[in-house]
Every structure is written in structure tokens, then in C-alpha cells.
mmCIF file with all atom_site columns, C-alpha atoms in Angstrom:
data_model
loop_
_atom_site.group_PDB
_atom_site.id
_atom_site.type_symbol
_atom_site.label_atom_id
_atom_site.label_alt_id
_atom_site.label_comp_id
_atom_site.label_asym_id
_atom_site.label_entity_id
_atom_site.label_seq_id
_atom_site.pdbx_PDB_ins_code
_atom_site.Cartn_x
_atom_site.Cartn_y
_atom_site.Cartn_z
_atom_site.occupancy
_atom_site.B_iso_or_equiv
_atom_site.pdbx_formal_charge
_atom_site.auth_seq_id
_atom_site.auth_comp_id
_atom_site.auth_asym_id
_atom_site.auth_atom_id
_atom_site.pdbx_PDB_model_num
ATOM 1  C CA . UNK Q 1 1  ? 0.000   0.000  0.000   1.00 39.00 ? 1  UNK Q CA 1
ATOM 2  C CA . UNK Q 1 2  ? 2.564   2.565  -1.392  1.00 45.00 ? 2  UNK Q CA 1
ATOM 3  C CA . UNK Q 1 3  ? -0.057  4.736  -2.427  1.00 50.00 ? 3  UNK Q CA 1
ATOM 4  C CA . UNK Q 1 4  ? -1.924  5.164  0.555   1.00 50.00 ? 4  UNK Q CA 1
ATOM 5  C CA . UNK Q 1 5  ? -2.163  8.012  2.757   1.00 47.00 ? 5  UNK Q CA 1
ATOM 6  C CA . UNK Q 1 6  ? -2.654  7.458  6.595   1.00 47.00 ? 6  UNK Q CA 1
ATOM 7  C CA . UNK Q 1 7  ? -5.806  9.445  7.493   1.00 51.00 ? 7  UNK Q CA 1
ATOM 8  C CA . UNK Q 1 8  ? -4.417  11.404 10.272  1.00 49.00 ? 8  UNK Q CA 1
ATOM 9  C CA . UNK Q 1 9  ? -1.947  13.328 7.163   1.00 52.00 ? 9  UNK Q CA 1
ATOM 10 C CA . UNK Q 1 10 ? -4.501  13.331 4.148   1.00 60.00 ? 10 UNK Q CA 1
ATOM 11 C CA . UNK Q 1 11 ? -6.466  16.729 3.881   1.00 68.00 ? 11 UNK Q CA 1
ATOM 12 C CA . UNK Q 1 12 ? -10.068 17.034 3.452   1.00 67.00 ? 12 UNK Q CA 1
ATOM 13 C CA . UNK Q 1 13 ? -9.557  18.214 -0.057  1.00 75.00 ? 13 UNK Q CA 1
ATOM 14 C CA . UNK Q 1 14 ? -7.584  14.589 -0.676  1.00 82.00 ? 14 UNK Q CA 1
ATOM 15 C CA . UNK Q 1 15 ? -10.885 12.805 0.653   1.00 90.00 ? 15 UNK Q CA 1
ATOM 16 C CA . UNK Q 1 16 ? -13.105 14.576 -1.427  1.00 91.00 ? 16 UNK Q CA 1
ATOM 17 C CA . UNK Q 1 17 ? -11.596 13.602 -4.748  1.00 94.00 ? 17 UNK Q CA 1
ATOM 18 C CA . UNK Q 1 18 ? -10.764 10.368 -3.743  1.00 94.00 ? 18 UNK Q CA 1
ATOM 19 C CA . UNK Q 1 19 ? -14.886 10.192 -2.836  1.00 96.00 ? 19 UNK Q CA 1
ATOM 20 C CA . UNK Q 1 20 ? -15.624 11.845 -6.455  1.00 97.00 ? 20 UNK Q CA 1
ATOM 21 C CA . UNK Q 1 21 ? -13.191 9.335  -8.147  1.00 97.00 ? 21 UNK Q CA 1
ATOM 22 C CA . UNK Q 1 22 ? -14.687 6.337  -6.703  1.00 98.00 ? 22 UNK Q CA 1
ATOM 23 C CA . UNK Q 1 23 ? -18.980 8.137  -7.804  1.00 98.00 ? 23 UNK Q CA 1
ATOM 24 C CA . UNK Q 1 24 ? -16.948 8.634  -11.334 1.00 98.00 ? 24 UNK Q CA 1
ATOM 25 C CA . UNK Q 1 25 ? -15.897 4.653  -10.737 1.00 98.00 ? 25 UNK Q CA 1
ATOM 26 C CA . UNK Q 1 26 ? -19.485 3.674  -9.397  1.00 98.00 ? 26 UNK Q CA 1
ATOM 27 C CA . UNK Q 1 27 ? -20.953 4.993  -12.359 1.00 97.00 ? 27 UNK Q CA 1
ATOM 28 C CA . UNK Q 1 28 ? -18.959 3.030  -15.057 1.00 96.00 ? 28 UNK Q CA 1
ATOM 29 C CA . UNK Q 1 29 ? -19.463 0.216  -13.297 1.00 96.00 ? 29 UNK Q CA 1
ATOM 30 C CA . UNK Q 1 30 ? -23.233 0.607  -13.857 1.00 97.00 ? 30 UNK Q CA 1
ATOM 31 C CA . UNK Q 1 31 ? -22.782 1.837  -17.166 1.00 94.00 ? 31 UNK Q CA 1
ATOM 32 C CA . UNK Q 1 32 ? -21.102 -1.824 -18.039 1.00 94.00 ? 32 UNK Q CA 1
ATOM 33 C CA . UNK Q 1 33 ? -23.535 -3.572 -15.923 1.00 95.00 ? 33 UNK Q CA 1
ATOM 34 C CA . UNK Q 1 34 ? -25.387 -5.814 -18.152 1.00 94.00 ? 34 UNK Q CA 1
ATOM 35 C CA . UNK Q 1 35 ? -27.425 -7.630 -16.185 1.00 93.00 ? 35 UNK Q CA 1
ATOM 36 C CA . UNK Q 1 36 ? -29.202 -4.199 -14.452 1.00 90.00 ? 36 UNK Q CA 1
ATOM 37 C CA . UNK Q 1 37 ? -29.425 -2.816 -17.950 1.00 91.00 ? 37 UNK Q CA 1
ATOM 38 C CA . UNK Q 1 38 ? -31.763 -5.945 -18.578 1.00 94.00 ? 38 UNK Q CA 1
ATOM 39 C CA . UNK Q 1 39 ? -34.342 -4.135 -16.344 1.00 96.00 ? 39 UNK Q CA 1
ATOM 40 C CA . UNK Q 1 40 ? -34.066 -0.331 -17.861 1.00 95.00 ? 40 UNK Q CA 1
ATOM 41 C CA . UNK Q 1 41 ? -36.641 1.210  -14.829 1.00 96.00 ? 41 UNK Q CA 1
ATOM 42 C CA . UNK Q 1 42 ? -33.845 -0.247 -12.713 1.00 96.00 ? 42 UNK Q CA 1
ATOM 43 C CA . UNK Q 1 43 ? -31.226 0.526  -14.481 1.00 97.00 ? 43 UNK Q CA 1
ATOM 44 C CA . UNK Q 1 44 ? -32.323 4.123  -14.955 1.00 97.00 ? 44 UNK Q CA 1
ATOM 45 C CA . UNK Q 1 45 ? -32.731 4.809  -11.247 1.00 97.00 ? 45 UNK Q CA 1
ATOM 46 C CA . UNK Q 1 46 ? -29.704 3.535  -10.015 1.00 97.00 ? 46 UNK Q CA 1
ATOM 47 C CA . UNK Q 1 47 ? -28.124 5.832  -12.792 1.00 97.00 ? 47 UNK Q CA 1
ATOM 48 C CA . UNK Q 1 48 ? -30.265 8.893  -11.406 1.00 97.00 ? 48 UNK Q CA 1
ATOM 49 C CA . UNK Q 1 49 ? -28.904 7.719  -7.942  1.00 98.00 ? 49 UNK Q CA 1
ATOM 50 C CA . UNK Q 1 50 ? -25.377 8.420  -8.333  1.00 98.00 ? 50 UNK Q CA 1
ATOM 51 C CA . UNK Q 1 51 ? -25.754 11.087 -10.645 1.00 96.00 ? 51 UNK Q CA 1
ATOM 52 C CA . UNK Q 1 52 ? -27.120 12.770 -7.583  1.00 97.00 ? 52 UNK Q CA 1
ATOM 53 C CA . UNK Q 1 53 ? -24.593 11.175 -5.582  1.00 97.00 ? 53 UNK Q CA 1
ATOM 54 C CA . UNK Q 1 54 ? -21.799 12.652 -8.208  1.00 97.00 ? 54 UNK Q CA 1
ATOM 55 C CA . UNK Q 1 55 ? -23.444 16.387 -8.212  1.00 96.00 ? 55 UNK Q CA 1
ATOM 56 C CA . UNK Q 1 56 ? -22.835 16.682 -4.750  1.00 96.00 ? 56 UNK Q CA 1
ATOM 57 C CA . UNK Q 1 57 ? -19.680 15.562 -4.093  1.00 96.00 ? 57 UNK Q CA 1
ATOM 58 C CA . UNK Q 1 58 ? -18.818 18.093 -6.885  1.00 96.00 ? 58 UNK Q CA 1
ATOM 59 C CA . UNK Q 1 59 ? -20.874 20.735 -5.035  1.00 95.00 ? 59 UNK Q CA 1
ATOM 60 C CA . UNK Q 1 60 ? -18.514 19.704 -2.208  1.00 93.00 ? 60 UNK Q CA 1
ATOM 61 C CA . UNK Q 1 61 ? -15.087 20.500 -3.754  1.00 93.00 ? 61 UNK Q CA 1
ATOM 62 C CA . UNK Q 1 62 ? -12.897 22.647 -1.826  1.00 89.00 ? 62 UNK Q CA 1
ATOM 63 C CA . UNK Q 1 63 ? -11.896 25.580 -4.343  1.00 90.00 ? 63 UNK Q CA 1
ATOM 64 C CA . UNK Q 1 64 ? -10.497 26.562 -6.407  1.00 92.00 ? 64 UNK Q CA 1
ATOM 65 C CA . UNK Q 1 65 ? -11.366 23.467 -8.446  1.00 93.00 ? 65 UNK Q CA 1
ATOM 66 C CA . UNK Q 1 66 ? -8.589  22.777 -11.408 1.00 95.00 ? 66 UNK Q CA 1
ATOM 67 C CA . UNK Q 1 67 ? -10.622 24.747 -14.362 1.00 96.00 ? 67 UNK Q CA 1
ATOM 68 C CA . UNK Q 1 68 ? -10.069 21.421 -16.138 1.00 97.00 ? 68 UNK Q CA 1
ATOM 69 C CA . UNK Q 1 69 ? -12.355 18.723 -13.824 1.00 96.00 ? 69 UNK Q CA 1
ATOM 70 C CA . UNK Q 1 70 ? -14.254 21.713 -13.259 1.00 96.00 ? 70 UNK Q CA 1
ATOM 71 C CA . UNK Q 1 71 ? -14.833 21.537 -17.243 1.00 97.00 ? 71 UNK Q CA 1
ATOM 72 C CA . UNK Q 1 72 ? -15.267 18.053 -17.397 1.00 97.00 ? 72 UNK Q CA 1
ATOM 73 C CA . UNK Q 1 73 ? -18.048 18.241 -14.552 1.00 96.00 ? 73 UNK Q CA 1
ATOM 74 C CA . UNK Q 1 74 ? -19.828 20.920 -15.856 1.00 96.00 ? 74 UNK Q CA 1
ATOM 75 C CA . UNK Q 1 75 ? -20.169 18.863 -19.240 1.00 97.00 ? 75 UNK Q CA 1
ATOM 76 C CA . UNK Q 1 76 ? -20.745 16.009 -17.783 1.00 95.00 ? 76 UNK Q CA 1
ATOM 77 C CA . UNK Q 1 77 ? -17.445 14.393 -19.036 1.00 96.00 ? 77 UNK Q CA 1
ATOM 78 C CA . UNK Q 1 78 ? -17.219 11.734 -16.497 1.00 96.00 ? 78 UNK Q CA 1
ATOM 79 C CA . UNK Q 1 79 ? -15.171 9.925  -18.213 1.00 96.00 ? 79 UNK Q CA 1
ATOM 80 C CA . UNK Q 1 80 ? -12.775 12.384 -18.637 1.00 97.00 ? 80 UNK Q CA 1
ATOM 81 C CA . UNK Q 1 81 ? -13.380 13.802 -15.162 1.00 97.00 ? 81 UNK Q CA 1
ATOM 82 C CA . UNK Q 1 82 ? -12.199 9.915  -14.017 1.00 97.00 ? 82 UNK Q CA 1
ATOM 83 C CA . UNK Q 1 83 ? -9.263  9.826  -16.060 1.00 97.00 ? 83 UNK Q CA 1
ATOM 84 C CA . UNK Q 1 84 ? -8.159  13.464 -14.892 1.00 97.00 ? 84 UNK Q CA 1
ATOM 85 C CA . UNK Q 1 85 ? -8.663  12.601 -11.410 1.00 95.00 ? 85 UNK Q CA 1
ATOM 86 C CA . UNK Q 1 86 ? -6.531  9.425  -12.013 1.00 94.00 ? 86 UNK Q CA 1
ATOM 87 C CA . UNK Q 1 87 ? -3.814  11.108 -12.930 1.00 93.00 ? 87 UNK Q CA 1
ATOM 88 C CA . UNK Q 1 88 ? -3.145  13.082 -10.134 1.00 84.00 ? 88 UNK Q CA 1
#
């Protein structure tokens, strides 16, 4: 576990991307879920659910956000959001 930060030394602003990356995550995840898209009413709300769930971890960013995610969000570009918050 190179990569992980001990909670008592990661800031709050570390916590809240790490939160957003894993919504960005969640959603692909049901996105590629084949089986829930079998049942679109399903499917649809569990979408809705962490779109929600996305949109306010967003609304939660400490700022300045980096103009770029702050892009992506705005559009909607999770994919690209993920990827950007990957690479940092």
C-alpha cells in the first residue's frame, strides 16, 4: 500500500476527490452492468442515484477546483473527469 495516505496526514480536499473518483468509478461500473441494464426502470434509477450522488460531491469541492475537472463536470465528461482525477 505505497499509495496510501494514513488518514491522520490526508487533507479534506484529498478525501473529497478520492470520494468523487470512486462516484466517477461507481458509475462506469453501472454503465457496463449488463445484467441491471436488462431491467431499464432499474437501471435508470440507479443511474439517477449516483448522478445525484456525483453532483454533490462536486458541489462539495474545496476551491479553487482545477478549471479542467471543473470543465469536465460541468459537461458532464465523467469519463474524462475519471481519467483526470486518475492522474493526479
Amino acid at each position: 500500500m505505497a499509495n496510501a495516505t494514513p488518514k491522520a496526514f490526508a487533507s479534506p480536499d484529498h478525501f473529497a476527490l478520492v470520494d468523487l473518483r470512486e462516484a466517477l468509478r461507481e458509475r462506469l461500473a453501472i454503465i457496463h452492468d449488463e445484467e441491471s441494464r436488462r431491467d431499464e426502470k432499474q437501471h435508470m434509477a440507479r443511474l439517477r442515484v449516483i448522478s445525484e450522488k456525483i453532483d454533490k460531491l462536486q458541489a462539495a469541492l474545496p476551491r479553487p477546483i482545477d478549471p479542467r475537472l471543473a470543465h469536465y463536470l460541468q459537461r458532464r465528461s465523467y469519463d474524462k473527469a475519471l481519467d483526470f482525477l486518475e492522474s493526479v
